[in-house]
PDB file of C-alpha atoms in Angstrom:
ATOM      1  CA  UNK A   1     124.381-181.494  48.167  1.00  0.00           C
ATOM      2  CA  UNK A   2     123.441-177.832  48.202  1.00  0.00           C
ATOM      3  CA  UNK A   3     126.426-175.484  48.115  1.00  0.00           C
ATOM      4  CA  UNK A   4     126.647-171.715  48.727  1.00  0.00           C
ATOM      5  CA  UNK A   5     126.808-171.165  44.974  1.00  0.00           C
ATOM      6  CA  UNK A   6     123.362-172.769  44.577  1.00  0.00           C
ATOM      7  CA  UNK A   7     121.773-169.721  46.248  1.00  0.00           C
ATOM      8  CA  UNK A   8     121.267-166.394  44.581  1.00  0.00           C
ATOM      9  CA  UNK A   9     119.958-163.079  45.935  1.00  0.00           C
ATOM     10  CA  UNK A  10     116.284-162.428  45.366  1.00  0.00           C
ATOM     11  CA  UNK A  11     114.740-159.008  45.012  1.00  0.00           C
ATOM     12  CA  UNK A  12     111.489-158.063  46.709  1.00  0.00           C
ATOM     13  CA  UNK A  13     108.872-157.325  44.059  1.00  0.00           C
ATOM     14  CA  UNK A  14     107.577-153.760  44.145  1.00  0.00           C
ATOM     15  CA  UNK A  15     104.057-155.194  44.031  1.00  0.00           C
ATOM     16  CA  UNK A  16     104.527-157.208  47.243  1.00  0.00           C
ATOM     17  CA  UNK A  17     101.604-156.207  49.436  1.00  0.00           C
ATOM     18  CA  UNK A  18     102.590-156.528  53.101  1.00  0.00           C
ATOM     19  CA  UNK A  19      99.849-155.127  55.383  1.00  0.00           C
ATOM     20  CA  UNK A  20     100.689-151.819  57.060  1.00  0.00           C
ATOM     21  CA  UNK A  21     101.541-151.659  60.756  1.00  0.00           C
ATOM     22  CA  UNK A  22     104.040-154.532  60.732  1.00  0.00           C
ATOM     23  CA  UNK A  23     107.326-153.728  62.445  1.00  0.00           C
ATOM     24  CA  UNK A  24     109.174-156.886  61.457  1.00  0.00           C
ATOM     25  CA  UNK A  25     108.671-160.483  60.404  1.00  0.00           C
ATOM     26  CA  UNK A  26     110.882-163.079  62.053  1.00  0.00           C
ATOM     27  CA  UNK A  27     109.594-166.455  60.846  1.00  0.00           C
ATOM     28  CA  UNK A  28     107.942-167.871  57.743  1.00  0.00           C
ATOM     29  CA  UNK A  29     106.686-171.226  56.506  1.00  0.00           C
ATOM     30  CA  UNK A  30     105.178-172.249  53.153  1.00  0.00           C
ATOM     31  CA  UNK A  31     103.451-175.409  51.981  1.00  0.00           C
ATOM     32  CA  UNK A  32     102.804-176.434  48.371  1.00  0.00           C
ATOM     33  CA  UNK A  33      99.171-176.371  47.227  1.00  0.00           C
ATOM     34  CA  UNK A  34      99.080-177.630  43.661  1.00  0.00           C
ATOM     35  CA  UNK A  35     100.562-174.883  41.501  1.00  0.00           C
ATOM     36  CA  UNK A  36     101.216-172.361  44.307  1.00  0.00           C
ATOM     37  CA  UNK A  37     102.048-172.143  48.018  1.00  0.00           C
ATOM     38  CA  UNK A  38     100.130-171.246  51.185  1.00  0.00           C
ATOM     39  CA  UNK A  39     102.439-169.210  53.437  1.00  0.00           C
ATOM     40  CA  UNK A  40     102.342-167.733  56.930  1.00  0.00           C
ATOM     41  CA  UNK A  41     104.782-165.232  58.451  1.00  0.00           C
ATOM     42  CA  UNK A  42     105.052-164.108  62.081  1.00  0.00           C
ATOM     43  CA  UNK A  43     106.514-161.091  63.844  1.00  0.00           C
ATOM     44  CA  UNK A  44     105.503-157.958  65.706  1.00  0.00           C
ATOM     45  CA  UNK A  45     103.580-154.745  65.028  1.00  0.00           C
ATOM     46  CA  UNK A  46     105.502-151.549  64.271  1.00  0.00           C
ATOM     47  CA  UNK A  47     104.514-150.077  67.656  1.00  0.00           C
ATOM     48  CA  UNK A  48     105.747-153.220  69.453  1.00  0.00           C
ATOM     49  CA  UNK A  49     102.352-153.763  71.071  1.00  0.00           C
ATOM     50  CA  UNK A  50     101.336-157.175  69.725  1.00  0.00           C
ATOM     51  CA  UNK A  51     102.450-160.142  67.704  1.00  0.00           C
ATOM     52  CA  UNK A  52     101.342-160.542  64.102  1.00  0.00           C
ATOM     53  CA  UNK A  53     100.543-163.392  61.761  1.00  0.00           C
ATOM     54  CA  UNK A  54     100.053-162.717  58.072  1.00  0.00           C
ATOM     55  CA  UNK A  55      98.971-165.257  55.472  1.00  0.00           C
ATOM     56  CA  UNK A  56      99.298-165.608  51.724  1.00  0.00           C
ATOM     57  CA  UNK A  57      97.317-168.151  49.752  1.00  0.00           C
ATOM     58  CA  UNK A  58      99.066-167.271  46.465  1.00  0.00           C
ATOM     59  CA  UNK A  59     102.745-167.891  47.122  1.00  0.00           C
ATOM     60  CA  UNK A  60     103.430-164.497  48.681  1.00  0.00           C
ATOM     61  CA  UNK A  61     101.943-162.173  46.059  1.00  0.00           C
ATOM     62  CA  UNK A  62      99.454-160.768  48.578  1.00  0.00           C
ATOM     63  CA  UNK A  63      99.281-161.021  52.373  1.00  0.00           C
ATOM     64  CA  UNK A  64      96.380-160.759  54.816  1.00  0.00           C
ATOM     65  CA  UNK A  65      96.655-160.204  58.592  1.00  0.00           C
ATOM     66  CA  UNK A  66      95.152-162.839  60.867  1.00  0.00           C
ATOM     67  CA  UNK A  67      93.805-162.274  64.391  1.00  0.00           C
ATOM     68  CA  UNK A  68      96.331-163.039  67.151  1.00  0.00           C
ATOM     69  CA  UNK A  69      95.287-163.547  70.806  1.00  0.00           C
ATOM     70  CA  UNK A  70      95.580-160.139  72.533  1.00  0.00           C
ATOM     71  CA  UNK A  71      98.195-161.135  75.156  1.00  0.00           C
ATOM     72  CA  UNK A  72     100.771-162.129  72.502  1.00  0.00           C
ATOM     73  CA  UNK A  73     103.674-159.624  72.443  1.00  0.00           C
ATOM     74  CA  UNK A  74     105.769-161.087  69.620  1.00  0.00           C
ATOM     75  CA  UNK A  75     105.928-164.240  67.516  1.00  0.00           C
ATOM     76  CA  UNK A  76     109.300-165.561  66.380  1.00  0.00           C
ATOM     77  CA  UNK A  77     108.758-168.854  64.555  1.00  0.00           C
ATOM     78  CA  UNK A  78     105.964-170.794  62.891  1.00  0.00           C
ATOM     79  CA  UNK A  79     105.635-174.357  61.622  1.00  0.00           C
ATOM     80  CA  UNK A  80     102.780-175.897  59.640  1.00  0.00           C
ATOM     81  CA  UNK A  81     102.332-179.641  59.241  1.00  0.00           C
ATOM     82  CA  UNK A  82      99.420-179.075  56.836  1.00  0.00           C
ATOM     83  CA  UNK A  83      97.598-176.126  55.260  1.00  0.00           C
ATOM     84  CA  UNK A  84      95.093-176.249  58.137  1.00  0.00           C
ATOM     85  CA  UNK A  85      97.321-176.971  61.183  1.00  0.00           C
ATOM     86  CA  UNK A  86     100.053-174.537  62.265  1.00  0.00           C
ATOM     87  CA  UNK A  87     101.820-173.679  65.526  1.00  0.00           C
ATOM     88  CA  UNK A  88     103.607-170.372  66.261  1.00  0.00           C
ATOM     89  CA  UNK A  89     105.787-169.471  69.256  1.00  0.00           C
ATOM     90  CA  UNK A  90     107.122-166.345  70.888  1.00  0.00           C
ATOM     91  CA  UNK A  91     106.438-164.238  73.943  1.00  0.00           C
ATOM     92  CA  UNK A  92     103.510-162.723  75.821  1.00  0.00           C
ATOM     93  CA  UNK A  93     103.299-160.207  78.650  1.00  0.00           C
ATOM     94  CA  UNK A  94     101.141-160.974  81.683  1.00  0.00           C
ATOM     95  CA  UNK A  95     101.036-158.520  84.596  1.00  0.00           C
ATOM     96  CA  UNK A  96     104.263-156.965  83.324  1.00  0.00           C
ATOM     97  CA  UNK A  97     106.119-160.303  83.170  1.00  0.00           C
ATOM     98  CA  UNK A  98     107.401-161.882  79.948  1.00  0.00           C
ATOM     99  CA  UNK A  99     106.409-165.521  79.391  1.00  0.00           C
ATOM    100  CA  UNK A 100     106.698-167.952  76.520  1.00  0.00           C
ATOM    101  CA  UNK A 101     103.593-168.396  74.377  1.00  0.00           C
ATOM    102  CA  UNK A 102     102.304-170.993  71.922  1.00  0.00           C
ATOM    103  CA  UNK A 103      99.406-170.247  69.559  1.00  0.00           C
ATOM    104  CA  UNK A 104      97.883-172.721  67.130  1.00  0.00           C
ATOM    105  CA  UNK A 105      95.299-172.993  64.393  1.00  0.00           C
ATOM    106  CA  UNK A 106      93.396-176.040  63.174  1.00  0.00           C
ATOM    107  CA  UNK A 107      91.499-174.215  60.416  1.00  0.00           C
ATOM    108  CA  UNK A 108      94.192-172.684  58.233  1.00  0.00           C
ATOM    109  CA  UNK A 109      94.497-169.490  60.258  1.00  0.00           C
ATOM    110  CA  UNK A 110      90.859-168.457  60.446  1.00  0.00           C
ATOM    111  CA  UNK A 111      91.316-168.540  64.231  1.00  0.00           C
ATOM    112  CA  UNK A 112      94.390-168.792  66.455  1.00  0.00           C
ATOM    113  CA  UNK A 113      94.217-169.933  70.090  1.00  0.00           C
ATOM    114  CA  UNK A 114      96.769-169.757  72.867  1.00  0.00           C
ATOM    115  CA  UNK A 115      97.820-173.163  74.209  1.00  0.00           C
ATOM    116  CA  UNK A 116      98.549-173.917  77.872  1.00  0.00           C
ATOM    117  CA  UNK A 117     102.185-174.547  78.812  1.00  0.00           C
ATOM    118  CA  UNK A 118     103.106-177.232  81.362  1.00  0.00           C
ATOM    119  CA  UNK A 119     104.537-174.642  83.811  1.00  0.00           C
ATOM    120  CA  UNK A 120     104.288-170.870  84.155  1.00  0.00           C
ATOM    121  CA  UNK A 121     108.094-170.551  84.215  1.00  0.00           C
ATOM    122  CA  UNK A 122     108.720-172.087  80.787  1.00  0.00           C
ATOM    123  CA  UNK A 123     111.034-169.420  79.490  1.00  0.00           C
ATOM    124  CA  UNK A 124     110.586-165.724  78.990  1.00  0.00           C
ATOM    125  CA  UNK A 125     110.412-166.527  75.287  1.00  0.00           C
ATOM    126  CA  UNK A 126     109.968-169.603  73.112  1.00  0.00           C
ATOM    127  CA  UNK A 127     112.501-169.511  70.288  1.00  0.00           C
ATOM    128  CA  UNK A 128     111.694-172.305  67.851  1.00  0.00           C
ATOM    129  CA  UNK A 129     109.013-174.753  66.737  1.00  0.00           C
ATOM    130  CA  UNK A 130     108.905-177.725  64.379  1.00  0.00           C
ATOM    131  CA  UNK A 131     105.867-179.835  63.491  1.00  0.00           C
ATOM    132  CA  UNK A 132     106.692-183.081  61.702  1.00  0.00           C
ATOM    133  CA  UNK A 133     103.047-184.213  61.597  1.00  0.00           C
ATOM    134  CA  UNK A 134      99.686-182.682  62.517  1.00  0.00           C
ATOM    135  CA  UNK A 135      99.946-184.340  65.948  1.00  0.00           C
ATOM    136  CA  UNK A 136     103.726-184.166  66.706  1.00  0.00           C
ATOM    137  CA  UNK A 137     105.448-180.811  67.380  1.00  0.00           C
ATOM    138  CA  UNK A 138     108.475-179.678  69.374  1.00  0.00           C
ATOM    139  CA  UNK A 139     109.247-176.248  70.854  1.00  0.00           C
ATOM    140  CA  UNK A 140     112.514-174.958  72.313  1.00  0.00           C
ATOM    141  CA  UNK A 141     112.393-172.473  75.204  1.00  0.00           C
ATOM    142  CA  UNK A 142     115.237-170.171  76.166  1.00  0.00           C
ATOM    143  CA  UNK A 143     114.882-171.489  79.715  1.00  0.00           C
ATOM    144  CA  UNK A 144     114.567-174.035  81.258  1.00  0.00           C
ATOM    145  CA  UNK A 145     116.835-176.405  79.405  1.00  0.00           C
ATOM    146  CA  UNK A 146     114.717-179.028  77.644  1.00  0.00           C
ATOM    147  CA  UNK A 147     112.257-179.420  74.810  1.00  0.00           C
ATOM    148  CA  UNK A 148     108.486-178.985  74.923  1.00  0.00           C
ATOM    149  CA  UNK A 149     106.627-181.673  72.982  1.00  0.00           C
ATOM    150  CA  UNK A 150     103.062-182.470  71.996  1.00  0.00           C
ATOM    151  CA  UNK A 151     101.593-185.652  70.573  1.00  0.00           C
ATOM    152  CA  UNK A 152      98.036-184.323  70.257  1.00  0.00           C
ATOM    153  CA  UNK A 153      98.450-181.440  67.835  1.00  0.00           C
ATOM    154  CA  UNK A 154      99.213-178.858  70.509  1.00  0.00           C
ATOM    155  CA  UNK A 155      96.299-179.394  72.885  1.00  0.00           C
ATOM    156  CA  UNK A 156      98.763-180.312  75.638  1.00  0.00           C
ATOM    157  CA  UNK A 157     102.529-179.897  76.027  1.00  0.00           C
ATOM    158  CA  UNK A 158     105.124-181.571  78.242  1.00  0.00           C
ATOM    159  CA  UNK A 159     108.674-180.474  79.085  1.00  0.00           C
ATOM    160  CA  UNK A 160     111.321-183.126  78.511  1.00  0.00           C
ATOM    161  CA  UNK A 161     114.560-183.623  80.434  1.00  0.00           C
ATOM    162  CA  UNK A 162     117.519-181.256  80.043  1.00  0.00           C
ATOM    163  CA  UNK A 163     119.371-181.478  76.743  1.00  0.00           C
ATOM    164  CA  UNK A 164     122.649-181.715  78.629  1.00  0.00           C
ATOM    165  CA  UNK A 165     122.713-181.710  82.437  1.00  0.00           C
ATOM    166  CA  UNK A 166     125.297-179.203  83.702  1.00  0.00           C
ATOM    167  CA  UNK A 167     127.176-179.346  86.993  1.00  0.00           C
ATOM    168  CA  UNK A 168     126.984-176.683  89.691  1.00  0.00           C
ATOM    169  CA  UNK A 169     123.364-175.686  89.023  1.00  0.00           C
ATOM    170  CA  UNK A 170     123.996-173.747  85.818  1.00  0.00           C
ATOM    171  CA  UNK A 171     121.236-173.358  83.229  1.00  0.00           C
ATOM    172  CA  UNK A 172     122.558-175.957  80.760  1.00  0.00           C
ATOM    173  CA  UNK A 173     121.857-175.198  77.124  1.00  0.00           C
ATOM    174  CA  UNK A 174     119.815-172.356  75.710  1.00  0.00           C
ATOM    175  CA  UNK A 175     118.137-173.630  72.551  1.00  0.00           C
ATOM    176  CA  UNK A 176     117.424-171.270  69.658  1.00  0.00           C
ATOM    177  CA  UNK A 177     116.079-173.457  66.860  1.00  0.00           C
ATOM    178  CA  UNK A 178     114.581-176.904  66.283  1.00  0.00           C
ATOM    179  CA  UNK A 179     113.781-178.937  63.183  1.00  0.00           C
ATOM    180  CA  UNK A 180     112.280-182.417  62.919  1.00  0.00           C
ATOM    181  CA  UNK A 181     112.321-184.284  59.605  1.00  0.00           C
ATOM    182  CA  UNK A 182     109.832-186.862  60.908  1.00  0.00           C
ATOM    183  CA  UNK A 183     108.430-188.087  64.233  1.00  0.00           C
ATOM    184  CA  UNK A 184     111.768-189.448  65.451  1.00  0.00           C
ATOM    185  CA  UNK A 185     114.630-187.546  63.750  1.00  0.00           C
ATOM    186  CA  UNK A 186     115.268-183.976  64.861  1.00  0.00           C
ATOM    187  CA  UNK A 187     117.971-181.387  65.415  1.00  0.00           C
ATOM    188  CA  UNK A 188     118.357-178.539  67.890  1.00  0.00           C
ATOM    189  CA  UNK A 189     120.689-175.527  67.685  1.00  0.00           C
ATOM    190  CA  UNK A 190     121.759-174.420  71.168  1.00  0.00           C
ATOM    191  CA  UNK A 191     124.496-172.625  73.073  1.00  0.00           C
ATOM    192  CA  UNK A 192     126.005-173.709  76.391  1.00  0.00           C
ATOM    193  CA  UNK A 193     125.224-171.638  79.472  1.00  0.00           C
ATOM    194  CA  UNK A 194     127.830-173.495  81.583  1.00  0.00           C
TER     195      UNK A 194
END
C-alpha cells in the first residue's frame, strides 16, 4: 500500500517550457511510450477567454498548445485511454449561458472536436472524466445527478439514472470526480445536495 511517506515534494525545473498565455492548468494525464511519457494538460487562458490543452511528447520537458474549439471556456479534466484517443471536459459559454462541454481527439491531439451532449441542460460544468478503454468513458456533471457514459469512444453520450435519488425534489448528489479501473469497476467522489 502507498502511504503518505511514499510521496515527496517535487520541484519544477527551471527549464520547464509552458507556453505563454496560460492562466492555470487544472487536469493532467500521462501515458507511457517506451522510455518516456506522452502527456496532456488542460485549463484556461490567462485572460479567461478560452480553454487550453497543452501536450508534451517527452515526459513534460517541453509543452505545445493544441487547438481547442472556440466555444470552450475552460477545461477541468482529461483522460486518455491511448496515445491517440483522449477526452476532456469542462465548460463552454453559449449566448451568455454556461453549459457543460466534452471535447475529444482520435489522432493524439492534432485536432479536438466538441461532442454532443444528450440534453442541453447537462450541467453548467462537467467536472470529471475517466476513460477505461478507447470506447468506454464516463463523465460526471455538476447537475443533473447521474453519470454520462459512452460506449463508442465519445461519438454519443447518454445520461444514466441518479446516483442516489433524494426525496422532496432536491438535486441529489453533485459529483466532482470519477475514475474507472476497467469497463465495469469505477468510483465517483460526490457531495450530497439533500
